Coordinates of C-alpha atoms and ligand atoms in Angstrom, one line a residue:
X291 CA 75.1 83.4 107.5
X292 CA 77.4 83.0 110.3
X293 CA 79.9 79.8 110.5
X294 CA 81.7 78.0 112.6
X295 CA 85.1 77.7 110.6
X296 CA 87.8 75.7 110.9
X297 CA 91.4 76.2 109.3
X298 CA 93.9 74.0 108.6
X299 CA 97.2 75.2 108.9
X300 CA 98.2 78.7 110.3
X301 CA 100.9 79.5 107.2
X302 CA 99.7 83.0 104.8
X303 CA 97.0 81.6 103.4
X304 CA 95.0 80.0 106.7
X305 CA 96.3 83.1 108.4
X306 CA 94.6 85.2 105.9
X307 CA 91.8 83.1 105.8
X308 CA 91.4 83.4 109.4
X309 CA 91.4 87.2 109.7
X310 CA 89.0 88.0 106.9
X311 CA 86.6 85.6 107.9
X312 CA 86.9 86.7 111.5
X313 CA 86.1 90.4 110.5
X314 CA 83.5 89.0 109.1
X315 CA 81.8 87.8 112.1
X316 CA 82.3 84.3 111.7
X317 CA 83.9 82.1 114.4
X318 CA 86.9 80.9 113.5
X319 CA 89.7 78.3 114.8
X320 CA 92.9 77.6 113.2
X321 CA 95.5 74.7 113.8
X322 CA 98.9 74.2 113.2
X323 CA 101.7 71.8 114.2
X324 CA 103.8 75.1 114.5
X325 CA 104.0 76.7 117.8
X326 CA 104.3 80.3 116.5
X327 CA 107.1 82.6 116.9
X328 CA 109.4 82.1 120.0
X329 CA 109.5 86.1 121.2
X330 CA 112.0 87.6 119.3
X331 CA 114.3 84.4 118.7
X332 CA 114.9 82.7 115.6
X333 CA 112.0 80.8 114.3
X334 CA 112.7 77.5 113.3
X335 CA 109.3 76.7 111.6
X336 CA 109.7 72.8 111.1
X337 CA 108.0 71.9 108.0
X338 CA 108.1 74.7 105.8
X339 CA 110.6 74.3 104.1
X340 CA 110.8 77.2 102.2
X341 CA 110.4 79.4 105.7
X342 CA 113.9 80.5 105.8
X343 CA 114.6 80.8 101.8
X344 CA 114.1 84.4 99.9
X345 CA 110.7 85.3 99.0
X346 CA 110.0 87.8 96.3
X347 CA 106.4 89.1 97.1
X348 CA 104.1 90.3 94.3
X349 CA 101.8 93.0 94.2
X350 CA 98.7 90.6 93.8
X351 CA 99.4 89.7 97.6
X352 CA 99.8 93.2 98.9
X353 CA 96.6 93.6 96.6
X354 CA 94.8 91.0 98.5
X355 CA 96.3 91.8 101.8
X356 CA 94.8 95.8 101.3
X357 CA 91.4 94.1 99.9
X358 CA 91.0 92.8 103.2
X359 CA 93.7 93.8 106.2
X360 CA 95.5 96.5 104.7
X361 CA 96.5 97.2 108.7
X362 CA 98.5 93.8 107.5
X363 CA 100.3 96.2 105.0
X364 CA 101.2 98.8 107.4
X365 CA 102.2 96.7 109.7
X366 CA 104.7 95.2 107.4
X367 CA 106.2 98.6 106.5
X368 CA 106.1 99.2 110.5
X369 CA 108.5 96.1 110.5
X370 CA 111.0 97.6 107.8
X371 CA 109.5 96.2 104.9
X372 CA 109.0 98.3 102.2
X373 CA 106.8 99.0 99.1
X374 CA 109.1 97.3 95.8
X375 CA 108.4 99.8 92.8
X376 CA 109.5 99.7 89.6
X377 CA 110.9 102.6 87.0
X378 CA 107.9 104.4 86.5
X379 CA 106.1 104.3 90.1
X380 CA 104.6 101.0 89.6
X381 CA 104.1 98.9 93.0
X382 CA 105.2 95.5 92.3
X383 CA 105.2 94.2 95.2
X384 CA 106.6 94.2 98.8
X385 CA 109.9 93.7 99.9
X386 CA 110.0 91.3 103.0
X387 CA 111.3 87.7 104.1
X388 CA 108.9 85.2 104.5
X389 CA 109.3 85.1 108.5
X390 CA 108.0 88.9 109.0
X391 CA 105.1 88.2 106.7
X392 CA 104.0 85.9 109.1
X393 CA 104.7 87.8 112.2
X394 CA 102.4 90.5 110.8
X395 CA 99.8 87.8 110.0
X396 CA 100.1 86.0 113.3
X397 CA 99.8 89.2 115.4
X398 CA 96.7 90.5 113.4
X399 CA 94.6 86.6 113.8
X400 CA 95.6 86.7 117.6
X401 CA 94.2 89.8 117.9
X402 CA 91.2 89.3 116.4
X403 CA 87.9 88.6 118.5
X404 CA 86.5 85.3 117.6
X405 CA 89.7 83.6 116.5
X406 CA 90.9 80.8 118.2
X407 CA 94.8 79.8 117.4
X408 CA 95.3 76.3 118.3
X409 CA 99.0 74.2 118.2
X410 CA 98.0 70.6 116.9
X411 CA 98.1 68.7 114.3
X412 CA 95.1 67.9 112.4
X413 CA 94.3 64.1 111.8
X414 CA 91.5 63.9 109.9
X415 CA 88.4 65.5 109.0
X416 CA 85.3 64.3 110.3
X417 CA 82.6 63.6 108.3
X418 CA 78.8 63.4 108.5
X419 CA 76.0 62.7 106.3
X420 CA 78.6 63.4 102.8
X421 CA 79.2 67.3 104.7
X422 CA 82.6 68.2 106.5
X423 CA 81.5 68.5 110.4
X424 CA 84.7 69.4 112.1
X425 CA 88.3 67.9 112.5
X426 CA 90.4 65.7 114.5
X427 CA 93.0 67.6 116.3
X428 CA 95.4 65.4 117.8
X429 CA 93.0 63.1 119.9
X430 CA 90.2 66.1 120.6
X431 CA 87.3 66.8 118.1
X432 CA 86.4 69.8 117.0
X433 CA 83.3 70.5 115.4
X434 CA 82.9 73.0 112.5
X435 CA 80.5 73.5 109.7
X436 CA 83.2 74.4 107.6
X437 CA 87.0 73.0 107.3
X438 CA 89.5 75.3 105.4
X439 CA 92.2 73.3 104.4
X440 CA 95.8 75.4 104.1
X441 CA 98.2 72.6 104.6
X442 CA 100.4 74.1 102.2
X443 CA 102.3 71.4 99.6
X444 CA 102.3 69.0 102.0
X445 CA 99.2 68.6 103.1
X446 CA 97.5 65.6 103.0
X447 CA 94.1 66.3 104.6
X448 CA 90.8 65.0 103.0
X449 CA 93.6 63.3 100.1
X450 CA 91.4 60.5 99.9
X451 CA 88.4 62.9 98.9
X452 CA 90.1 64.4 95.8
X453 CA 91.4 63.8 92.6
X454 CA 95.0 62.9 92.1
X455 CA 97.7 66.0 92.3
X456 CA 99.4 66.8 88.9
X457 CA 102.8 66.8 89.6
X458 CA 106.0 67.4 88.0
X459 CA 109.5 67.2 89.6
X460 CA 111.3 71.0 88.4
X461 CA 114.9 69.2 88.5
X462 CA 116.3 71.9 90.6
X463 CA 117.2 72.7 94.0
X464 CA 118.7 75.8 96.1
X465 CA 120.7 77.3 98.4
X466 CA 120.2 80.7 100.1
X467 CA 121.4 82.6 102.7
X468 CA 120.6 86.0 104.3
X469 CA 122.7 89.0 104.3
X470 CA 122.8 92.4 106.4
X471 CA 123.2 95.8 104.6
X472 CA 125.8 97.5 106.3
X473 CA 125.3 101.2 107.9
X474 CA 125.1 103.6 105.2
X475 CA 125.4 101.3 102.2
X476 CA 122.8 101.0 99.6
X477 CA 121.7 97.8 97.3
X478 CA 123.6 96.5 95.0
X479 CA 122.7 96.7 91.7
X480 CA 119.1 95.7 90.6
X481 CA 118.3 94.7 87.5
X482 CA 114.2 93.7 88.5
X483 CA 111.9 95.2 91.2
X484 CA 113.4 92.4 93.6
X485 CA 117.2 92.2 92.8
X486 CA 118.9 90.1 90.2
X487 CA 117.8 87.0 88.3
X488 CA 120.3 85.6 86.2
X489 CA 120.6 82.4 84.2
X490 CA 124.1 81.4 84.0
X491 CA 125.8 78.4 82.3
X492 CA 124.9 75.5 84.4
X493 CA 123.5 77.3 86.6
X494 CA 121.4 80.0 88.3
X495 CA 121.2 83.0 90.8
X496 CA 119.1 86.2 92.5
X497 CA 119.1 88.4 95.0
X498 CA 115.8 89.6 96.9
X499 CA 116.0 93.0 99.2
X500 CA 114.5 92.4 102.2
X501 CA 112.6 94.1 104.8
X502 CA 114.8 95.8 107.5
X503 CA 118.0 96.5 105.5
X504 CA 118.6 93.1 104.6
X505 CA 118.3 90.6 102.1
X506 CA 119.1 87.1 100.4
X507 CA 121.3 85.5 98.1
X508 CA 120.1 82.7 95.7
X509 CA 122.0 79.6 94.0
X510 CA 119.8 77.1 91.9
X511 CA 121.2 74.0 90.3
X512 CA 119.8 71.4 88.8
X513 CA 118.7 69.1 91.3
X514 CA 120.9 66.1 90.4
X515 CA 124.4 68.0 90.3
X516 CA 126.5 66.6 92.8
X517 CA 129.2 68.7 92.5
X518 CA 127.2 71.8 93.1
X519 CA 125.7 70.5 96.0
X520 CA 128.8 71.7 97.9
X521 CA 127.5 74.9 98.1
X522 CA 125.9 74.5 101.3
X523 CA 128.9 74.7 103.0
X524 CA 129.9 78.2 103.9
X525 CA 133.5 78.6 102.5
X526 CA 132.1 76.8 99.2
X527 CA 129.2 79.6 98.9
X528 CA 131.4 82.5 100.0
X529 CA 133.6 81.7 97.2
X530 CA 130.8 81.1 94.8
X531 CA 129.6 84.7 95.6
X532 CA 132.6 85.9 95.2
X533 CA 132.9 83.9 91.6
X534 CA 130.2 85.2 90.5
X535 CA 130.0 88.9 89.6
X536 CA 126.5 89.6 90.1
X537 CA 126.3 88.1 93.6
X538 CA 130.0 89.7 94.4
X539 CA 128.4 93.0 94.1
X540 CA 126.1 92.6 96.6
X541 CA 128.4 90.2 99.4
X542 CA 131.0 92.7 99.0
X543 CA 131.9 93.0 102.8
X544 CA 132.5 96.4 102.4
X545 CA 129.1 96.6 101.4
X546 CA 127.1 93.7 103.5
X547 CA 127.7 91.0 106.0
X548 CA 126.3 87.1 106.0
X549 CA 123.7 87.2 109.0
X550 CA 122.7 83.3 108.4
X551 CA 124.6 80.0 107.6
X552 CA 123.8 78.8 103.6
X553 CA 120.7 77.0 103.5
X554 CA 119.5 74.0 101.0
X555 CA 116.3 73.4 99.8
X556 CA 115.0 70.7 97.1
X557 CA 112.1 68.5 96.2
X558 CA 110.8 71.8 93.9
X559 CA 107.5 70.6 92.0
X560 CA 104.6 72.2 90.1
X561 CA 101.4 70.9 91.4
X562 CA 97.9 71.3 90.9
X563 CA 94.9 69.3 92.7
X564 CA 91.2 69.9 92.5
X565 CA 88.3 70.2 95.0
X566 CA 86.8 67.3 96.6
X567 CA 83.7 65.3 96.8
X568 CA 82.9 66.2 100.4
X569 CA 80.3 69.2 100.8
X570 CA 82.0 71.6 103.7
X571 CA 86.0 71.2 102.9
X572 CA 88.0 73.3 101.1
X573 CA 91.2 73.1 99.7
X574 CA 93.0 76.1 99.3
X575 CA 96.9 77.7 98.5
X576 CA 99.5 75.9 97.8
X577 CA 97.0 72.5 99.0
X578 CA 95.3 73.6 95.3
X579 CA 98.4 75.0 93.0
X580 CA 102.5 75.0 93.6
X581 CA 104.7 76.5 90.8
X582 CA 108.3 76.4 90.3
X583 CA 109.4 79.2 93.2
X584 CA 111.9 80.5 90.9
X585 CA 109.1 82.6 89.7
X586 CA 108.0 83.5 92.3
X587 CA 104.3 83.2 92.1
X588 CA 103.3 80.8 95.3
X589 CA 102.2 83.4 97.6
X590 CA 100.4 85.4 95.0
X591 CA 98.3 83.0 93.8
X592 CA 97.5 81.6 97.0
X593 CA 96.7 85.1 98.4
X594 CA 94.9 85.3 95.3
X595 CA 93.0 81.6 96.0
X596 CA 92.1 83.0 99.4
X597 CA 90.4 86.4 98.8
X598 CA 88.7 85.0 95.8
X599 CA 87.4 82.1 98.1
X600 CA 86.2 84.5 100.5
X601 CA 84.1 86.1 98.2
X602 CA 82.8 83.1 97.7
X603 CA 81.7 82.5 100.9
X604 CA 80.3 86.1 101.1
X605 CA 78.3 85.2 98.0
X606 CA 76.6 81.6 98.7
X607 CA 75.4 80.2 101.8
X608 CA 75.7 76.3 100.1
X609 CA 79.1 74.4 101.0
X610 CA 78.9 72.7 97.0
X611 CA 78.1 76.7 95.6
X612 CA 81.0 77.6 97.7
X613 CA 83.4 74.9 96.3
X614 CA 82.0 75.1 92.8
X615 CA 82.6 78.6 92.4
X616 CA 85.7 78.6 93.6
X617 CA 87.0 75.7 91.8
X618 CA 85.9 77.5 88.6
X619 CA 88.0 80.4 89.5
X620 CA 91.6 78.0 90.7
X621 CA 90.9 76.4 86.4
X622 CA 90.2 79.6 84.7
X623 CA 92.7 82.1 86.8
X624 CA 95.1 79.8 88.8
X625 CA 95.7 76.2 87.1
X626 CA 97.3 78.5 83.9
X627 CA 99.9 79.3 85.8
X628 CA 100.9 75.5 86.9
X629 CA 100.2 74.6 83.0
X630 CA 102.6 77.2 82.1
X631 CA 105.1 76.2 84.4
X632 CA 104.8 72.6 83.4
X633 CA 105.7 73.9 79.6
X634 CA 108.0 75.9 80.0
X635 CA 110.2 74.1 83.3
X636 CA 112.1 71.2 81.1
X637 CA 113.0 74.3 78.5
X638 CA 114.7 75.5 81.9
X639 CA 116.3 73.0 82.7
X640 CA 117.8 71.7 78.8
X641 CA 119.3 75.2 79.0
X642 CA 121.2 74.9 82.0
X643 CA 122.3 72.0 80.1
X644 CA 123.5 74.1 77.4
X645 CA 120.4 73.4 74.7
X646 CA 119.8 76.0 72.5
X647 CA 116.3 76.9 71.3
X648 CA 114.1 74.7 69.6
X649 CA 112.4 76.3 66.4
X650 CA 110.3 73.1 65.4
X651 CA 108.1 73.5 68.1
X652 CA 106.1 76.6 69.9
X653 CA 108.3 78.6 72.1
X654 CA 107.3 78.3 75.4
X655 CA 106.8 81.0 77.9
X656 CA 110.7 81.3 78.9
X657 CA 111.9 81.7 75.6
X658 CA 109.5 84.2 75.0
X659 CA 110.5 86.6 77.8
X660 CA 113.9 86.5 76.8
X661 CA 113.3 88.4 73.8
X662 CA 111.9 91.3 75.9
X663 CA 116.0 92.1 75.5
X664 CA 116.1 92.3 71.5
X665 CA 112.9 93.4 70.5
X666 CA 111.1 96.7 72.4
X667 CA 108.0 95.9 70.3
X668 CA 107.5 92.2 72.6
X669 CA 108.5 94.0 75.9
X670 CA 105.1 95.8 77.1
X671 CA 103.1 92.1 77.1
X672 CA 106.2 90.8 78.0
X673 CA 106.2 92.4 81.2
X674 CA 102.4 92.1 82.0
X675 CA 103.1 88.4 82.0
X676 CA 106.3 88.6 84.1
X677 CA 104.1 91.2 86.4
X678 CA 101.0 88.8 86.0
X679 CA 98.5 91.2 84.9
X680 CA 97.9 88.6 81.6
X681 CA 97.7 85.2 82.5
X682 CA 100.6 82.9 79.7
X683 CA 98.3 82.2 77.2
X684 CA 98.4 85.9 76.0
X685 CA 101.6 85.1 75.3
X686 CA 100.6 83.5 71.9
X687 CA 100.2 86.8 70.7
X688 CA 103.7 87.0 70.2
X689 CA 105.4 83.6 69.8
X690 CA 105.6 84.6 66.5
X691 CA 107.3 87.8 66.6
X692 CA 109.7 85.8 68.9
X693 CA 110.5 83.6 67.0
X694 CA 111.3 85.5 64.5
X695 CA 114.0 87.0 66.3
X696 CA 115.9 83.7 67.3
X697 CA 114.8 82.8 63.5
X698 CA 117.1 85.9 62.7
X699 CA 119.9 84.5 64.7
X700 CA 119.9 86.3 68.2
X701 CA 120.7 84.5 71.6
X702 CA 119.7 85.5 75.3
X703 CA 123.3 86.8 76.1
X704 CA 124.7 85.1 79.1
X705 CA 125.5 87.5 82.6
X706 CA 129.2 87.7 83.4
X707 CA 130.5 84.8 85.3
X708 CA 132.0 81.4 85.1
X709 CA 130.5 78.8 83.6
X710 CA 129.2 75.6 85.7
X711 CA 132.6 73.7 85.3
X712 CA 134.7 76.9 86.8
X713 CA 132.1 77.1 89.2
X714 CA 132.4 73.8 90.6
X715 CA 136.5 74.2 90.4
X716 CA 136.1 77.8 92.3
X717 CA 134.2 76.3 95.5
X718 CA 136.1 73.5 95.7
X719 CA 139.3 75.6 96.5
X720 CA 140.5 74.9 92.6
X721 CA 141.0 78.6 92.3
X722 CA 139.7 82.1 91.6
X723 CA 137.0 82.2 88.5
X724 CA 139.0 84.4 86.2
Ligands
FAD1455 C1 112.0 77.1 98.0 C2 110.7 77.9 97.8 C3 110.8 79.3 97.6 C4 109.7 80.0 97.4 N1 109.8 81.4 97.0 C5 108.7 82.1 96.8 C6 108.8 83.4 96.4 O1 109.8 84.0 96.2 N2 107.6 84.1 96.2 C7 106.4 83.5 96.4 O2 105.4 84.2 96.2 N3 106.3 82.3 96.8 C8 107.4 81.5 97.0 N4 107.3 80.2 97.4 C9 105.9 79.6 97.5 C10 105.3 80.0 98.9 O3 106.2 79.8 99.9 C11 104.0 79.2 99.1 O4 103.2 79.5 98.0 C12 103.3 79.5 100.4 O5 104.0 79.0 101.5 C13 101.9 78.9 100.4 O6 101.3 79.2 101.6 P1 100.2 78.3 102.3 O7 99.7 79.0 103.5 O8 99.3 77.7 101.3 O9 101.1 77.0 102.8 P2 102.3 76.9 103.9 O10 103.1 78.1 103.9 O11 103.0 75.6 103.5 O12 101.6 76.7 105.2 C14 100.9 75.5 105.6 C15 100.9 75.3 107.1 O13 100.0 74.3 107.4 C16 100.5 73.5 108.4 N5 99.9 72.1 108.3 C17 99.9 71.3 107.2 N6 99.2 70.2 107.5 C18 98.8 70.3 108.8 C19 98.0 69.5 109.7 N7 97.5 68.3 109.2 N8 97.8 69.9 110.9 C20 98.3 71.1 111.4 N9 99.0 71.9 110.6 C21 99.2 71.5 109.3 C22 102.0 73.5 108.1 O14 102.8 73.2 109.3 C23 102.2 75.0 107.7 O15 102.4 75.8 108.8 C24 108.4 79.4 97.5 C25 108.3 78.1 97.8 C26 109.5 77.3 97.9 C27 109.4 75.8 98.2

């Protein structure tokens, strides 16, 4: 069966969307309030926030993107990304900021016969009969017999159709910037596939390598920290970075030079939100499921959201088979991922507080992985969790084991670096972290 589809919302997943469907031989016509990329100039990208901030990209996406466009994949690489692989030849995902992802996406929807990219902004979908007939771009109508909604966390199409988001504030915020490896100079030290990740006291940062010999710097705080949120200022990041050994390493100007000013980010939430009642629409990406980006897991499981639904459309020609089916697969493979998140965040945030483990009560998920240092026994699940090859609740296989080991007195050991109150002193000229 052929369709006449319409997608809302040209970020990865209705770009994705757009191209399978497209090779597919359906029609398809997707919207967004984005322009595109200006040439080769910077690309603002109003209202994604995140646009600009590191992404870590996980395998599942390149998975998805070789399932269905692996010309996507080259691409990429053709743009300087490259494959991220991990002490033992294991792909775990791709290294790339979020802007050349899109490029790649872009270019491959434009150049696909039977797509249609529009610039708009969808009002409304329009509705006939209890099925999904088209949507309401600006003041035009445009008709479809299917409406693929990939508004991304913000978007509000078809709210009133659906049950109420889930939603939990993660009580942090960020501030990253990119960087510019210099000729001949490697890395810096990685201690993950994509860079760094460390929990300080009071605090938190990474580092993500980048396509094209670049790559990012992160600093997360908690959300309400006032004194932290000076960082967005460049001499108050500079100094952080240079506070803060495992960033130092990899801002070292002999080694790499800023290429972008800091930039802040906030309003961080897990989310999850269900189908509809309306035959026809679909919600799908981060419109369905949004965790905590710390982990980053927003553009795998939404990559994973997309080629699962297409599957689904491959597989039933009936809009409510369609949306059933894939609804089933966002509770049973997507939704444990939000749940996990929504456990195991305010653990997060109590230890950037300074709490110490809580033994009267299950570990959650964070406290788990931490043990991956003490105990070689916990590491193998450990890691297919982190690499999400077992979805958290496999975790439960171990939470005894782990506990045992904080029972027995050991302590995630903290990275080198000042604590939050010599951090806050160090950017605000009160002298070098010693
Ligand atoms: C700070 C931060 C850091 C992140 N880091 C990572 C990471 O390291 N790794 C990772 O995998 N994920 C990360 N994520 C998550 C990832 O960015 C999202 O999962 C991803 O953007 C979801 O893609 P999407 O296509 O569903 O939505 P989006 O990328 O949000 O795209 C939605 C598009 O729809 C358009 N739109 C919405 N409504 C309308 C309308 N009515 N009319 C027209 N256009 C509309 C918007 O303009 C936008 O272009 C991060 C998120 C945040 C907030």
């Amino acid at each position: 069966m052929k369709r006449n589809v319409a997608v809302v919302g040209a970020g990865p997943v209705g770009l994705y969307l757009t191209v399978a469907l497209a090779r597919r031989g359906h029609r398809v016509t997707v919207v967004d309030r984005d322009p595109g990329p200006p040439g080769d100039d910077d690309w603002e990208r109003r209202g994604v926030m995140q646009f600009h901030h590191p992404h870590a990209i996980r395998d599942q996406a390149v998975e998805a993107l070789d399932a269905e466009m692996p010309d996507v994949h080259d691409a990429l690489l053709a743009l300087g990304a490259a494959d991220a692989v991990l002490p033992g030849g294991i792909r775990a995902g791709v290294h790339c900021r979020r802007p050349t992802l899109e490029r790649a996406l872009r270019s491959a929807a434009a150049a696909e016969p039977g797509v249609t990219v529009l610039t708009g902004h969808v009002r409304d979908v329009i509705r006939d009969r209890g099925r999904a007939a088209g949507i309401k771009v600006d003041g035009r109508t445009l008709a479809a017999d299917l409406v693929l909604h990939a508004g991304g966390r913000g978007g509000t199409l078809g709210a009133d159709l659906r049950p109420a988001a889930e939603d939990q504030d993660c009580g942090i915020a960020y501030v990253s910037r990119h960087h510019a490896l210099l000729p001949g100079a490697e890395p810096g030290p990685m201690t993950n596939a994509f860079g760094i990740l460390e929990q300080h006291d009071g605090y938190a940062v990474a580092t993500f390598l980048q396509d094209a010999r670049t790559f990012s710097t992160l600093i997360l705080r908690e959300s309400g920290d006032q004194e932290l949120a000076g960082l967005r200022d460049v001499a108050s990041y500079e100094a952080a970075c240079a506070a803060i050994p495992g960033l130092a390493a990899w801002t070292d100007p002999e080694r790499s030079r800023p290429i972008t000013a800091p930039r802040a980010g906030g309003n961080v939430r897990n989310a999850y939100r269900g189908q509809g009642a309306l035959a026809g629409l679909v919600h799908v990406g981060d419109a369905v499921c949004i965790t905590n980006p710390i982990a980053g897991r927003g553009i795998a499981t939404s990559l994973m959201q997309a080629q699962n639904l297409v599957a689904a459309l491959d597989a039933h020609d009936d809009p409510h088979d369609v949306r059933d089916a894939f609804d089933a697969y966002c509770t049973r493979a997507i939704r444990p991922w939000f749940d996990d998140h929504v456990r195991s965040d305010p653990d997060r945030l109590a230890r950037y507080r300074g709490a110490d483990v809580d033994l009267d009560r299950p570990l959650t998920s964070g406290w788990i992985v931490e043990t991956m240092a003490a105990s070689a026994e916990l590491r193998p699940l450990i890691l297919q969790y982190l690499q999400m090859r077992v979805l958290p609740g496999e975790l439960a296989a171990i939470e005894p084991a782990a506990r045992a080991v904080y029972r027995g007195g050991w302590r995630p050991p903290r990275p080198a670096g000042p604590d939050r109150i010599a951090l806050v002193k160090a950017i605000s000229g009160g002298g070098a972290y010693v």
